[in-house]
PDB file of C-alpha atoms and ligand atoms in Angstrom:
ATOM      1  CA  MET A   1      21.342  17.243  17.388  1.00 41.00           C
ATOM      2  CA  ALA A   2      24.995  16.227  17.195  1.00 40.00           C
ATOM      3  CA  PRO A   3      26.305  15.260  13.755  1.00 44.00           C
ATOM      4  CA  ALA A   4      26.230  11.459  13.293  1.00 42.00           C
ATOM      5  CA  SER A   5      29.595  10.419  11.875  1.00 42.00           C
ATOM      6  CA  GLY A   6      32.552  11.876  10.005  1.00 48.00           C
ATOM      7  CA  ALA A   7      32.829  15.548   9.201  1.00 76.00           C
ATOM      8  CA  GLY A   8      29.961  15.681   6.662  1.00 94.00           C
ATOM      9  CA  ARG A   9      26.588  17.173   7.476  1.00 97.00           C
ATOM     10  CA  PHE A  10      23.176  16.197   6.129  1.00 98.00           C
ATOM     11  CA  ILE A  11      20.665  19.063   5.775  1.00 98.00           C
ATOM     12  CA  THR A  12      17.122  18.652   4.437  1.00 98.00           C
ATOM     13  CA  PHE A  13      14.312  20.938   3.282  1.00 98.00           C
ATOM     14  CA  GLU A  14      10.715  19.871   3.851  1.00 98.00           C
ATOM     15  CA  GLY A  15       7.284  21.352   3.306  1.00 97.00           C
ATOM     16  CA  ILE A  16       4.192  21.173   1.141  1.00 95.00           C
ATOM     17  CA  ASP A  17       4.277  21.234  -2.669  1.00 91.00           C
ATOM     18  CA  GLY A  18       5.211  24.668  -4.033  1.00 91.00           C
ATOM     19  CA  SER A  19       6.441  26.022  -0.677  1.00 95.00           C
ATOM     20  CA  GLY A  20       9.821  27.044  -2.118  1.00 96.00           C
ATOM     21  CA  LYS A  21      12.025  24.124  -1.065  1.00 97.00           C
ATOM     22  CA  SER A  22      13.862  23.814  -4.390  1.00 96.00           C
ATOM     23  CA  THR A  23      14.452  27.574  -4.537  1.00 97.00           C
ATOM     24  CA  GLN A  24      15.764  27.671  -0.968  1.00 98.00           C
ATOM     25  CA  SER A  25      17.927  24.551  -1.446  1.00 98.00           C
ATOM     26  CA  ARG A  26      19.668  26.216  -4.391  1.00 98.00           C
ATOM     27  CA  LEU A  27      20.123  29.535  -2.579  1.00 98.00           C
ATOM     28  CA  LEU A  28      21.569  27.784   0.481  1.00 98.00           C
ATOM     29  CA  ALA A  29      23.930  25.720  -1.672  1.00 98.00           C
ATOM     30  CA  ASP A  30      25.195  28.944  -3.325  1.00 98.00           C
ATOM     31  CA  THR A  31      25.693  30.638   0.040  1.00 97.00           C
ATOM     32  CA  LEU A  32      27.583  27.693   1.515  1.00 97.00           C
ATOM     33  CA  GLU A  33      29.750  27.266  -1.590  1.00 97.00           C
ATOM     34  CA  ARG A  34      30.652  30.954  -1.467  1.00 97.00           C
ATOM     35  CA  ALA A  35      31.680  30.383   2.154  1.00 95.00           C
ATOM     36  CA  GLY A  36      34.094  27.690   0.964  1.00 95.00           C
ATOM     37  CA  HIS A  37      32.143  24.496   1.715  1.00 96.00           C
ATOM     38  CA  GLU A  38      31.960  21.509  -0.604  1.00 97.00           C
ATOM     39  CA  VAL A  39      28.238  21.075  -1.213  1.00 98.00           C
ATOM     40  CA  VAL A  40      26.173  18.301  -2.804  1.00 98.00           C
ATOM     41  CA  LEU A  41      22.664  19.427  -3.775  1.00 98.00           C
ATOM     42  CA  THR A  42      20.209  16.590  -4.238  1.00 98.00           C
ATOM     43  CA  ARG A  43      16.506  15.775  -4.043  1.00 98.00           C
ATOM     44  CA  GLU A  44      13.898  13.120  -3.347  1.00 98.00           C
ATOM     45  CA  PRO A  45      12.337  11.164  -4.825  1.00 97.00           C
ATOM     46  CA  GLY A  46      15.509  10.795  -6.877  1.00 98.00           C
ATOM     47  CA  GLY A  47      19.075  11.923  -6.284  1.00 98.00           C
ATOM     48  CA  ALA A  48      20.720   8.879  -7.901  1.00 98.00           C
ATOM     49  CA  PRO A  49      20.163   7.376 -11.383  1.00 98.00           C
ATOM     50  CA  GLY A  50      18.042   4.424 -10.228  1.00 98.00           C
ATOM     51  CA  ALA A  51      16.094   6.547  -7.765  1.00 98.00           C
ATOM     52  CA  GLU A  52      15.346   9.074 -10.530  1.00 98.00           C
ATOM     53  CA  GLU A  53      13.802   6.241 -12.563  1.00 98.00           C
ATOM     54  CA  ILE A  54      11.600   5.320  -9.613  1.00 98.00           C
ATOM     55  CA  ARG A  55      10.693   9.026  -9.274  1.00 97.00           C
ATOM     56  CA  ARG A  56       8.903   8.997 -12.617  1.00 96.00           C
ATOM     57  CA  LEU A  57       6.677   6.142 -11.435  1.00 96.00           C
ATOM     58  CA  LEU A  58       5.728   8.202  -8.390  1.00 95.00           C
ATOM     59  CA  VAL A  59       5.183  11.767  -9.573  1.00 91.00           C
ATOM     60  CA  GLU A  60       3.523  11.210 -12.953  1.00 90.00           C
ATOM     61  CA  GLY A  61       0.129   9.773 -13.769  1.00 87.00           C
ATOM     62  CA  ASP A  62      -3.182   9.196 -12.070  1.00 88.00           C
ATOM     63  CA  PRO A  63      -3.514  10.101  -8.350  1.00 83.00           C
ATOM     64  CA  ASP A  64      -4.915   6.591  -7.680  1.00 87.00           C
ATOM     65  CA  ARG A  65      -2.150   4.856  -9.562  1.00 91.00           C
ATOM     66  CA  TRP A  66      -0.655   3.308  -6.393  1.00 92.00           C
ATOM     67  CA  SER A  67      -2.107   2.254  -3.072  1.00 91.00           C
ATOM     68  CA  PRO A  68      -0.569   4.087  -0.085  1.00 89.00           C
ATOM     69  CA  GLU A  69       1.269   0.884   0.889  1.00 93.00           C
ATOM     70  CA  THR A  70       2.823   0.438  -2.560  1.00 94.00           C
ATOM     71  CA  GLU A  71       3.808   4.095  -2.549  1.00 94.00           C
ATOM     72  CA  ILE A  72       5.653   3.694   0.757  1.00 96.00           C
ATOM     73  CA  LEU A  73       7.639   0.791  -0.706  1.00 97.00           C
ATOM     74  CA  LEU A  74       8.534   2.747  -3.850  1.00 97.00           C
ATOM     75  CA  PHE A  75       9.611   5.879  -1.942  1.00 97.00           C
ATOM     76  CA  THR A  76      11.678   3.744   0.427  1.00 98.00           C
ATOM     77  CA  ALA A  77      13.319   1.848  -2.448  1.00 98.00           C
ATOM     78  CA  ALA A  78      14.251   5.149  -4.093  1.00 98.00           C
ATOM     79  CA  ARG A  79      15.541   6.492  -0.749  1.00 98.00           C
ATOM     80  CA  ARG A  80      17.722   3.454  -0.112  1.00 98.00           C
ATOM     81  CA  ASP A  81      19.352   3.896  -3.528  1.00 98.00           C
ATOM     82  CA  HIS A  82      19.821   7.635  -2.877  1.00 98.00           C
ATOM     83  CA  LEU A  83      21.332   6.927   0.556  1.00 98.00           C
ATOM     84  CA  GLU A  84      23.763   4.275  -0.698  1.00 98.00           C
ATOM     85  CA  ARG A  85      24.942   6.053  -3.809  1.00 98.00           C
ATOM     86  CA  THR A  86      24.766   9.768  -3.032  1.00 98.00           C
ATOM     87  CA  ILE A  87      24.143  10.687   0.612  1.00 98.00           C
ATOM     88  CA  LEU A  88      26.453   8.362   2.558  1.00 97.00           C
ATOM     89  CA  PRO A  89      29.426   8.736   0.167  1.00 97.00           C
ATOM     90  CA  ALA A  90      29.116  12.541   0.394  1.00 97.00           C
ATOM     91  CA  ILE A  91      28.890  12.483   4.193  1.00 96.00           C
ATOM     92  CA  ASP A  92      31.891  10.149   4.402  1.00 96.00           C
ATOM     93  CA  ALA A  93      33.834  12.524   2.146  1.00 97.00           C
ATOM     94  CA  GLY A  94      33.146  15.354   4.601  1.00 96.00           C
ATOM     95  CA  LYS A  95      30.792  17.279   2.307  1.00 97.00           C
ATOM     96  CA  LEU A  96      27.659  19.244   3.124  1.00 98.00           C
ATOM     97  CA  ILE A  97      24.717  17.482   1.573  1.00 98.00           C
ATOM     98  CA  ILE A  98      21.481  19.405   1.022  1.00 98.00           C
ATOM     99  CA  SER A  99      18.446  17.327   0.074  1.00 98.00           C
ATOM    100  CA  ASP A 100      15.162  18.756  -1.186  1.00 98.00           C
ATOM    101  CA  ARG A 101      12.947  16.310   0.823  1.00 98.00           C
ATOM    102  CA  PHE A 102      13.856  13.083   2.652  1.00 98.00           C
ATOM    103  CA  ALA A 103      12.137  10.642   5.025  1.00 98.00           C
ATOM    104  CA  ASP A 104      10.008  13.316   6.746  1.00 98.00           C
ATOM    105  CA  SER A 105       8.056  13.627   3.484  1.00 97.00           C
ATOM    106  CA  THR A 106       7.095   9.950   3.681  1.00 96.00           C
ATOM    107  CA  ARG A 107       6.116  10.378   7.342  1.00 96.00           C
ATOM    108  CA  VAL A 108       3.787  13.228   6.425  1.00 95.00           C
ATOM    109  CA  TYR A 109       2.531  12.356   2.920  1.00 93.00           C
ATOM    110  CA  GLN A 110       2.133   8.595   3.248  1.00 91.00           C
ATOM    111  CA  GLY A 111       2.129   8.228   7.033  1.00 87.00           C
ATOM    112  CA  ALA A 112      -0.298  10.843   8.184  1.00 76.00           C
ATOM    113  CA  THR A 113      -2.604  11.848   5.385  1.00 73.00           C
ATOM    114  CA  ARG A 114      -3.724   8.767   3.503  1.00 72.00           C
ATOM    115  CA  GLY A 115      -4.804   6.361   6.205  1.00 76.00           C
ATOM    116  CA  ASP A 116      -3.006   5.831   9.468  1.00 86.00           C
ATOM    117  CA  LEU A 117       0.116   4.221   8.064  1.00 93.00           C
ATOM    118  CA  ARG A 118       2.661   6.053  10.186  1.00 93.00           C
ATOM    119  CA  ALA A 119       3.646   2.890  12.115  1.00 93.00           C
ATOM    120  CA  LEU A 120       4.361   1.114   8.839  1.00 95.00           C
ATOM    121  CA  VAL A 121       6.409   4.077   7.576  1.00 96.00           C
ATOM    122  CA  ASP A 122       8.457   4.137  10.784  1.00 96.00           C
ATOM    123  CA  GLN A 123       9.050   0.365  10.728  1.00 96.00           C
ATOM    124  CA  LEU A 124      10.233   0.388   7.140  1.00 97.00           C
ATOM    125  CA  HIS A 125      12.415   3.445   7.810  1.00 98.00           C
ATOM    126  CA  GLY A 126      14.036   1.645  10.743  1.00 98.00           C
ATOM    127  CA  LEU A 127      14.663  -1.474   8.657  1.00 98.00           C
ATOM    128  CA  MET A 128      15.915   0.045   5.416  1.00 98.00           C
ATOM    129  CA  ILE A 129      17.083   3.646   6.049  1.00 98.00           C
ATOM    130  CA  GLY A 130      17.906   4.144   9.745  1.00 97.00           C
ATOM    131  CA  ARG A 131      19.324   7.609   9.252  1.00 96.00           C
ATOM    132  CA  GLU A 132      17.928  11.066  10.092  1.00 98.00           C
ATOM    133  CA  PRO A 133      19.167  14.412   8.787  1.00 98.00           C
ATOM    134  CA  ASP A 134      21.384  16.495  11.080  1.00 98.00           C
ATOM    135  CA  LEU A 135      19.255  19.580  10.393  1.00 98.00           C
ATOM    136  CA  THR A 136      15.822  20.035   8.752  1.00 98.00           C
ATOM    137  CA  LEU A 137      14.344  23.322   7.500  1.00 98.00           C
ATOM    138  CA  ILE A 138      10.558  23.136   7.214  1.00 98.00           C
ATOM    139  CA  ILE A 139       9.251  25.867   4.907  1.00 98.00           C
ATOM    140  CA  ASP A 140       5.773  26.657   6.212  1.00 98.00           C
ATOM    141  CA  MET A 141       3.285  28.549   4.090  1.00 95.00           C
ATOM    142  CA  ASP A 142      -0.315  29.069   3.083  1.00 94.00           C
ATOM    143  CA  PRO A 143      -1.360  25.913   1.167  1.00 93.00           C
ATOM    144  CA  ASP A 144      -3.617  27.722  -1.312  1.00 91.00           C
ATOM    145  CA  THR A 145      -0.839  30.084  -2.430  1.00 92.00           C
ATOM    146  CA  ALA A 146       1.637  27.211  -2.569  1.00 89.00           C
ATOM    147  CA  LEU A 147      -0.728  25.111  -4.660  1.00 84.00           C
ATOM    148  CA  GLU A 148      -1.192  27.971  -7.144  1.00 84.00           C
ATOM    149  CA  ARG A 149       2.568  28.353  -7.421  1.00 81.00           C
ATOM    150  CA  GLY A 150       3.095  24.641  -7.869  1.00 70.00           C
ATOM    151  CA  LEU A 151       0.438  24.169 -10.501  1.00 66.00           C
ATOM    152  CA  ALA A 152       1.575  27.310 -12.347  1.00 67.00           C
ATOM    153  CA  ARG A 153       4.824  25.455 -13.014  1.00 68.00           C
ATOM    154  CA  SER A 154       2.841  22.672 -14.826  1.00 66.00           C
ATOM    155  CA  SER A 155       5.851  20.382 -14.697  1.00 70.00           C
ATOM    156  CA  GLY A 156       3.938  17.211 -15.583  1.00 72.00           C
ATOM    157  CA  GLU A 157       4.888  16.017 -12.068  1.00 72.00           C
ATOM    158  CA  ASP A 158       1.598  16.991 -10.477  1.00 72.00           C
ATOM    159  CA  ARG A 159       0.325  13.669  -9.205  1.00 74.00           C
ATOM    160  CA  PHE A 160       0.359  14.859  -5.581  1.00 71.00           C
ATOM    161  CA  GLU A 161      -0.855  18.398  -6.350  1.00 69.00           C
ATOM    162  CA  ASP A 162      -3.802  16.661  -8.064  1.00 70.00           C
ATOM    163  CA  PHE A 163      -5.013  15.339  -4.695  1.00 73.00           C
ATOM    164  CA  GLY A 164      -6.314  18.904  -4.174  1.00 79.00           C
ATOM    165  CA  ALA A 165      -6.343  21.761  -1.652  1.00 84.00           C
ATOM    166  CA  ASP A 166      -7.711  19.808   1.362  1.00 88.00           C
ATOM    167  CA  PHE A 167      -4.840  17.387   1.009  1.00 87.00           C
ATOM    168  CA  GLN A 168      -2.315  20.290   1.015  1.00 90.00           C
ATOM    169  CA  HIS A 169      -3.934  21.713   4.190  1.00 93.00           C
ATOM    170  CA  LYS A 170      -3.575  18.336   5.920  1.00 93.00           C
ATOM    171  CA  LEU A 171       0.038  18.155   4.782  1.00 94.00           C
ATOM    172  CA  ARG A 172       0.787  21.538   6.311  1.00 96.00           C
ATOM    173  CA  GLU A 173      -0.616  20.393   9.650  1.00 96.00           C
ATOM    174  CA  GLY A 174       1.428  17.217   9.287  1.00 95.00           C
ATOM    175  CA  PHE A 175       4.687  19.134   8.841  1.00 97.00           C
ATOM    176  CA  LEU A 176       3.958  21.401  11.822  1.00 97.00           C
ATOM    177  CA  LYS A 177       3.260  18.323  13.967  1.00 96.00           C
ATOM    178  CA  LEU A 178       6.482  16.768  12.709  1.00 96.00           C
ATOM    179  CA  ALA A 179       8.408  19.837  13.900  1.00 98.00           C
ATOM    180  CA  GLN A 180       6.993  19.231  17.386  1.00 98.00           C
ATOM    181  CA  ASP A 181       7.954  15.554  17.241  1.00 96.00           C
ATOM    182  CA  PHE A 182      11.577  16.288  16.219  1.00 97.00           C
ATOM    183  CA  PRO A 183      12.367  19.606  17.947  1.00 98.00           C
ATOM    184  CA  ASP A 184      16.129  19.005  18.127  1.00 97.00           C
ATOM    185  CA  ARG A 185      16.786  18.932  14.409  1.00 98.00           C
ATOM    186  CA  THR A 186      13.871  20.877  12.880  1.00 98.00           C
ATOM    187  CA  HIS A 187      13.373  24.618  12.305  1.00 98.00           C
ATOM    188  CA  VAL A 188      10.125  26.023  10.926  1.00 98.00           C
ATOM    189  CA  VAL A 189      10.713  28.951   8.546  1.00 98.00           C
ATOM    190  CA  ASP A 190       7.942  31.314   7.387  1.00 98.00           C
ATOM    191  CA  GLY A 191       7.693  30.838   3.616  1.00 97.00           C
ATOM    192  CA  ASN A 192       5.098  33.592   2.992  1.00 96.00           C
ATOM    193  CA  ARG A 193       7.805  36.124   2.148  1.00 96.00           C
ATOM    194  CA  ALA A 194      10.201  37.106  -0.630  1.00 97.00           C
ATOM    195  CA  ALA A 195      12.666  34.340  -1.471  1.00 97.00           C
ATOM    196  CA  GLU A 196      15.667  36.461  -0.384  1.00 98.00           C
ATOM    197  CA  GLU A 197      14.180  37.128   3.061  1.00 98.00           C
ATOM    198  CA  ILE A 198      13.538  33.431   3.607  1.00 98.00           C
ATOM    199  CA  ALA A 199      17.040  32.609   2.382  1.00 98.00           C
ATOM    200  CA  ALA A 200      18.565  35.021   4.906  1.00 98.00           C
ATOM    201  CA  ASP A 201      16.744  33.231   7.773  1.00 98.00           C
ATOM    202  CA  VAL A 202      17.800  29.848   6.448  1.00 98.00           C
ATOM    203  CA  ALA A 203      21.434  30.936   6.105  1.00 98.00           C
ATOM    204  CA  ARG A 204      21.445  32.212   9.695  1.00 98.00           C
ATOM    205  CA  ILE A 205      20.026  28.942  11.064  1.00 98.00           C
ATOM    206  CA  VAL A 206      22.508  26.821   9.104  1.00 98.00           C
ATOM    207  CA  THR A 207      25.491  29.026   9.946  1.00 96.00           C
ATOM    208  CA  ASP A 208      24.564  28.853  13.655  1.00 97.00           C
ATOM    209  CA  TYR A 209      24.312  25.077  13.388  1.00 97.00           C
ATOM    210  CA  LEU A 210      27.666  24.712  11.635  1.00 95.00           C
ATOM    211  CA  GLY A 211      29.268  26.957  14.221  1.00 89.00           C
TER     212      GLY A 211
HETATM  213  P1  ADP B 301       8.951  23.487  -4.089  1.00 94.72           P
HETATM  214  O1  ADP B 301      10.309  22.921  -4.396  1.00 94.72           O
HETATM  215  O2  ADP B 301       8.670  23.550  -2.626  1.00 94.72           O
HETATM  216  O3  ADP B 301       7.853  22.839  -4.852  1.00 94.72           O
HETATM  217  P2  ADP B 301       9.807  25.803  -5.658  1.00 94.72           P
HETATM  218  O4  ADP B 301      11.052  26.349  -5.061  1.00 94.72           O
HETATM  219  O5  ADP B 301       9.935  24.971  -6.895  1.00 94.72           O
HETATM  220  O6  ADP B 301       8.968  25.016  -4.533  1.00 94.72           O
HETATM  221  O7  ADP B 301       8.829  27.038  -5.921  1.00 94.72           O
HETATM  222  C1  ADP B 301       7.557  26.854  -6.548  1.00 94.72           C
HETATM  223  C2  ADP B 301       7.299  28.068  -7.464  1.00 94.72           C
HETATM  224  O8  ADP B 301       7.189  29.249  -6.672  1.00 94.72           O
HETATM  225  C3  ADP B 301       8.429  28.329  -8.446  1.00 94.72           C
HETATM  226  O9  ADP B 301       7.888  28.803  -9.645  1.00 94.72           O
HETATM  227  C4  ADP B 301       9.267  29.406  -7.762  1.00 94.72           C
HETATM  228  O10 ADP B 301       9.962  30.227  -8.673  1.00 94.72           O
HETATM  229  C5  ADP B 301       8.216  30.189  -6.988  1.00 94.72           C
HETATM  230  N1  ADP B 301       8.723  30.692  -5.693  1.00 94.72           N
HETATM  231  C6  ADP B 301       9.614  30.113  -4.865  1.00 94.72           C
HETATM  232  N2  ADP B 301       9.819  30.848  -3.745  1.00 94.72           N
HETATM  233  C7  ADP B 301       9.012  31.927  -3.857  1.00 94.72           C
HETATM  234  C8  ADP B 301       8.736  33.058  -3.002  1.00 94.72           C
HETATM  235  N3  ADP B 301       9.315  33.232  -1.822  1.00 94.72           N
HETATM  236  N4  ADP B 301       7.823  33.954  -3.432  1.00 94.72           N
HETATM  237  C9  ADP B 301       7.193  33.798  -4.623  1.00 94.72           C
HETATM  238  N5  ADP B 301       7.406  32.761  -5.471  1.00 94.72           N
HETATM  239  C10 ADP B 301       8.293  31.829  -5.095  1.00 94.72           C
HETATM  240  P1  TYD B 302       8.856  17.244  -5.229  1.00 94.72           P
HETATM  241  O1  TYD B 302       9.533  17.157  -6.535  1.00 94.72           O
HETATM  242  O2  TYD B 302       9.646  17.740  -4.071  1.00 94.72           O
HETATM  243  O3  TYD B 302       7.530  18.110  -5.408  1.00 94.72           O
HETATM  244  P2  TYD B 302       7.241  19.655  -5.163  1.00 94.72           P
HETATM  245  O4  TYD B 302       8.314  20.418  -5.893  1.00 94.72           O
HETATM  246  O5  TYD B 302       5.870  19.806  -5.739  1.00 94.72           O
HETATM  247  O6  TYD B 302       7.263  19.908  -3.688  1.00 94.72           O
HETATM  248  O7  TYD B 302       8.260  15.814  -4.810  1.00 94.72           O
HETATM  249  C1  TYD B 302       7.393  15.124  -5.649  1.00 94.72           C
HETATM  250  C2  TYD B 302       6.144  14.704  -4.925  1.00 94.72           C
HETATM  251  O8  TYD B 302       6.365  13.521  -4.171  1.00 94.72           O
HETATM  252  C3  TYD B 302       5.604  15.735  -3.965  1.00 94.72           C
HETATM  253  O9  TYD B 302       4.238  15.957  -4.279  1.00 94.72           O
HETATM  254  C4  TYD B 302       5.722  15.090  -2.612  1.00 94.72           C
HETATM  255  C5  TYD B 302       5.751  13.627  -2.898  1.00 94.72           C
HETATM  256  N1  TYD B 302       6.515  12.808  -1.936  1.00 94.72           N
HETATM  257  C6  TYD B 302       5.831  11.896  -1.127  1.00 94.72           C
HETATM  258  O10 TYD B 302       4.600  11.768  -1.212  1.00 94.72           O
HETATM  259  N2  TYD B 302       6.552  11.098  -0.274  1.00 94.72           N
HETATM  260  C7  TYD B 302       7.906  11.174  -0.172  1.00 94.72           C
HETATM  261  O11 TYD B 302       8.527  10.435   0.612  1.00 94.72           O
HETATM  262  C8  TYD B 302       8.601  12.141  -1.008  1.00 94.72           C
HETATM  263  C9  TYD B 302      10.102  12.254  -0.936  1.00 94.72           C
HETATM  264  C10 TYD B 302       7.863  12.938  -1.871  1.00 94.72           C
END
């Protein structure tokens, strides 16, 4: 997919909880910085002060704390703040922005797994966000291993891990389907390997994309 505007590029990592997105985002940022790029590393939910406050409401507490509809509104509010204050300014300044999750997570988590709310997710995205990444790396891996890794961290941010293993299996299917729906900008990367091996694949894909 051709870059949208300006010289900046917007790259995202997606995948189930514990799949290695944060690890790979950091490794890619290091690689690109060493190659002389100006990089902004960010994450969702969060990535701007207000959005980080909303993050706490979303990732902590009881799994049933919010209805799926309320969750979609909160994630979208956080994303709008992130877009306005972090993503668009970085793109306009010609930087490479790497985000650990973005709108594809809402499509999969809220849109496909907890009731058929995908149409609502897409409508709200069109109204309030209206921007897709230039390139998306989907880290695919065995949900049971990923769940063990994620829970082993015991970060206190386990609200979604607490939905259980079946939920993580559905999420994996959701991300693989998403890759089929957006073939131009998505690459599925096998996450069942050592972090360095995965990082080498990711670096190759991104370097090819950047030309
Ligand atoms: P995510 O951001 O997708 O939740 P993380 O990058 O935080 O995933 O990784 C989850 C846990 O698994 C962390 O403790 C991390 O150190 C570990 N981890 C990440 N990548 C690998 C890998 N390839 N092999 C084994 N453990 C990994
Ligand atoms: P994250 O910190 O990336 O979790 P992890 O490191 O476990 O992958 O994201 C926090 C949680 O929020 C995660 O369980 C996925 C969920 N989430 C959604 O449900 N919808 C969204 O739009 C986003 C961005 C995240």
